[in-house]
Amino acid sequence: MADAIDRANQLAEEARDAALARTLEASNAAPAEDPFCEDCGGLIPVVRRERLPSATRCVGCQSVHERKSAHYVQR
Ligand SMILES: [Zn+2]
């Protein structure tokens, strides 16, 4: 059972890495320096990076960042 889960995790990782590599190769827009969120260090999903190549945060951190920014602007 554990072996099957390990194998599934490995396949998922390989698929993700391949998708990320294809995205980086296909993208002529300047991508963010790295695919990791600048706040939490998590990998930014490929779909998000395709839609927003300049994204430097994952969706969760970006929404927190925007809420904080709005808070500071409004006081
Ligand atoms: Zn994040």
PDB file of C-alpha atoms and ligand atoms in Angstrom:
ATOM      1  CA  MET A   1       0.000   0.000   0.000  1.00  0.00           C
ATOM      2  CA  ALA A   2       2.716   2.425   0.969  1.00  0.00           C
ATOM      3  CA  ASP A   3       4.567   1.514  -2.207  1.00  0.00           C
ATOM      4  CA  ALA A   4       1.520   2.378  -4.318  1.00  0.00           C
ATOM      5  CA  ILE A   5       1.209   5.749  -2.590  1.00  0.00           C
ATOM      6  CA  ASP A   6       4.914   6.455  -3.034  1.00  0.00           C
ATOM      7  CA  ARG A   7       4.616   5.572  -6.714  1.00  0.00           C
ATOM      8  CA  ALA A   8       1.571   7.811  -7.127  1.00  0.00           C
ATOM      9  CA  ASN A   9       3.370  10.683  -5.445  1.00  0.00           C
ATOM     10  CA  GLN A  10       6.368  10.169  -7.676  1.00  0.00           C
ATOM     11  CA  LEU A  11       4.221  10.152 -10.808  1.00  0.00           C
ATOM     12  CA  ALA A  12       2.472  13.331  -9.676  1.00  0.00           C
ATOM     13  CA  GLU A  13       5.829  15.001  -9.055  1.00  0.00           C
ATOM     14  CA  GLU A  14       7.134  13.957 -12.462  1.00  0.00           C
ATOM     15  CA  ALA A  15       3.998  15.231 -14.186  1.00  0.00           C
ATOM     16  CA  ARG A  16       4.252  18.535 -12.330  1.00  0.00           C
ATOM     17  CA  ASP A  17       7.929  18.958 -13.154  1.00  0.00           C
ATOM     18  CA  ALA A  18       7.302  18.162 -16.816  1.00  0.00           C
ATOM     19  CA  ALA A  19       4.434  20.645 -16.975  1.00  0.00           C
ATOM     20  CA  LEU A  20       6.578  23.283 -15.308  1.00  0.00           C
ATOM     21  CA  ALA A  21       9.439  22.669 -17.739  1.00  0.00           C
ATOM     22  CA  ARG A  22       7.072  22.918 -20.713  1.00  0.00           C
ATOM     23  CA  THR A  23       5.640  26.133 -19.359  1.00  0.00           C
ATOM     24  CA  LEU A  24       9.061  27.672 -18.888  1.00  0.00           C
ATOM     25  CA  GLU A  25      10.137  26.627 -22.388  1.00  0.00           C
ATOM     26  CA  ALA A  26       6.919  27.849 -24.006  1.00  0.00           C
ATOM     27  CA  SER A  27       6.805  31.165 -22.237  1.00  0.00           C
ATOM     28  CA  ASN A  28       8.418  34.076 -24.020  1.00  0.00           C
ATOM     29  CA  ALA A  29       7.139  36.519 -21.438  1.00  0.00           C
ATOM     30  CA  ALA A  30       9.698  37.191 -18.765  1.00  0.00           C
ATOM     31  CA  PRO A  31       8.753  34.809 -15.999  1.00  0.00           C
ATOM     32  CA  ALA A  32       9.222  35.651 -12.359  1.00  0.00           C
ATOM     33  CA  GLU A  33      12.771  34.783 -11.325  1.00  0.00           C
ATOM     34  CA  ASP A  34      11.708  31.536  -9.761  1.00  0.00           C
ATOM     35  CA  PRO A  35       8.520  29.503  -9.532  1.00  0.00           C
ATOM     36  CA  PHE A  36       8.333  29.781  -5.764  1.00  0.00           C
ATOM     37  CA  CYS A  37       6.161  32.093  -3.722  1.00  0.00           C
ATOM     38  CA  GLU A  38       8.214  34.919  -2.230  1.00  0.00           C
ATOM     39  CA  ASP A  39       6.158  34.829   0.976  1.00  0.00           C
ATOM     40  CA  CYS A  40       5.700  31.152   1.847  1.00  0.00           C
ATOM     41  CA  GLY A  41       8.248  29.547  -0.476  1.00  0.00           C
ATOM     42  CA  GLY A  42       5.670  27.186  -1.935  1.00  0.00           C
ATOM     43  CA  LEU A  43       5.653  26.324  -5.615  1.00  0.00           C
ATOM     44  CA  ILE A  44       3.357  28.685  -7.511  1.00  0.00           C
ATOM     45  CA  PRO A  45       0.929  26.541  -9.560  1.00  0.00           C
ATOM     46  CA  VAL A  46       1.771  26.297 -13.257  1.00  0.00           C
ATOM     47  CA  VAL A  47      -1.717  27.454 -14.232  1.00  0.00           C
ATOM     48  CA  ARG A  48      -1.260  30.647 -12.238  1.00  0.00           C
ATOM     49  CA  ARG A  49       2.179  31.259 -13.738  1.00  0.00           C
ATOM     50  CA  GLU A  50       0.791  30.745 -17.240  1.00  0.00           C
ATOM     51  CA  ARG A  51      -1.953  33.285 -16.657  1.00  0.00           C
ATOM     52  CA  LEU A  52       0.224  35.706 -14.757  1.00  0.00           C
ATOM     53  CA  PRO A  53       3.905  35.146 -15.642  1.00  0.00           C
ATOM     54  CA  SER A  54       4.969  37.983 -13.378  1.00  0.00           C
ATOM     55  CA  ALA A  55       3.303  36.467 -10.310  1.00  0.00           C
ATOM     56  CA  THR A  56       5.706  36.245  -7.404  1.00  0.00           C
ATOM     57  CA  ARG A  57       3.268  34.882  -4.823  1.00  0.00           C
ATOM     58  CA  CYS A  58       0.901  31.944  -4.632  1.00  0.00           C
ATOM     59  CA  VAL A  59      -2.805  32.718  -4.724  1.00  0.00           C
ATOM     60  CA  GLY A  60      -3.177  32.522  -0.956  1.00  0.00           C
ATOM     61  CA  CYS A  61      -0.249  34.826  -0.157  1.00  0.00           C
ATOM     62  CA  GLN A  62      -1.238  37.254  -2.919  1.00  0.00           C
ATOM     63  CA  SER A  63      -4.747  37.627  -1.509  1.00  0.00           C
ATOM     64  CA  VAL A  64      -3.312  38.164   1.984  1.00  0.00           C
ATOM     65  CA  HIS A  65      -0.859  40.689   0.559  1.00  0.00           C
ATOM     66  CA  GLU A  66      -3.636  42.543  -1.257  1.00  0.00           C
ATOM     67  CA  ARG A  67      -5.808  42.593   1.861  1.00  0.00           C
ATOM     68  CA  LYS A  68      -2.905  43.987   3.883  1.00  0.00           C
ATOM     69  CA  SER A  69      -2.116  46.587   1.208  1.00  0.00           C
ATOM     70  CA  ALA A  70      -5.759  47.675   1.063  1.00  0.00           C
ATOM     71  CA  HIS A  71      -5.778  47.877   4.845  1.00  0.00           C
ATOM     72  CA  TYR A  72      -2.716  50.109   4.916  1.00  0.00           C
ATOM     73  CA  VAL A  73      -4.090  52.379   2.189  1.00  0.00           C
ATOM     74  CA  GLN A  74      -7.423  52.778   3.951  1.00  0.00           C
ATOM     75  CA  ARG A  75      -5.876  53.019   7.427  1.00  0.00           C
TER      76      ARG A  75
HETATM   77 ZN    ZN B   1       2.633  31.669  -0.780  1.00  0.00          ZN
END
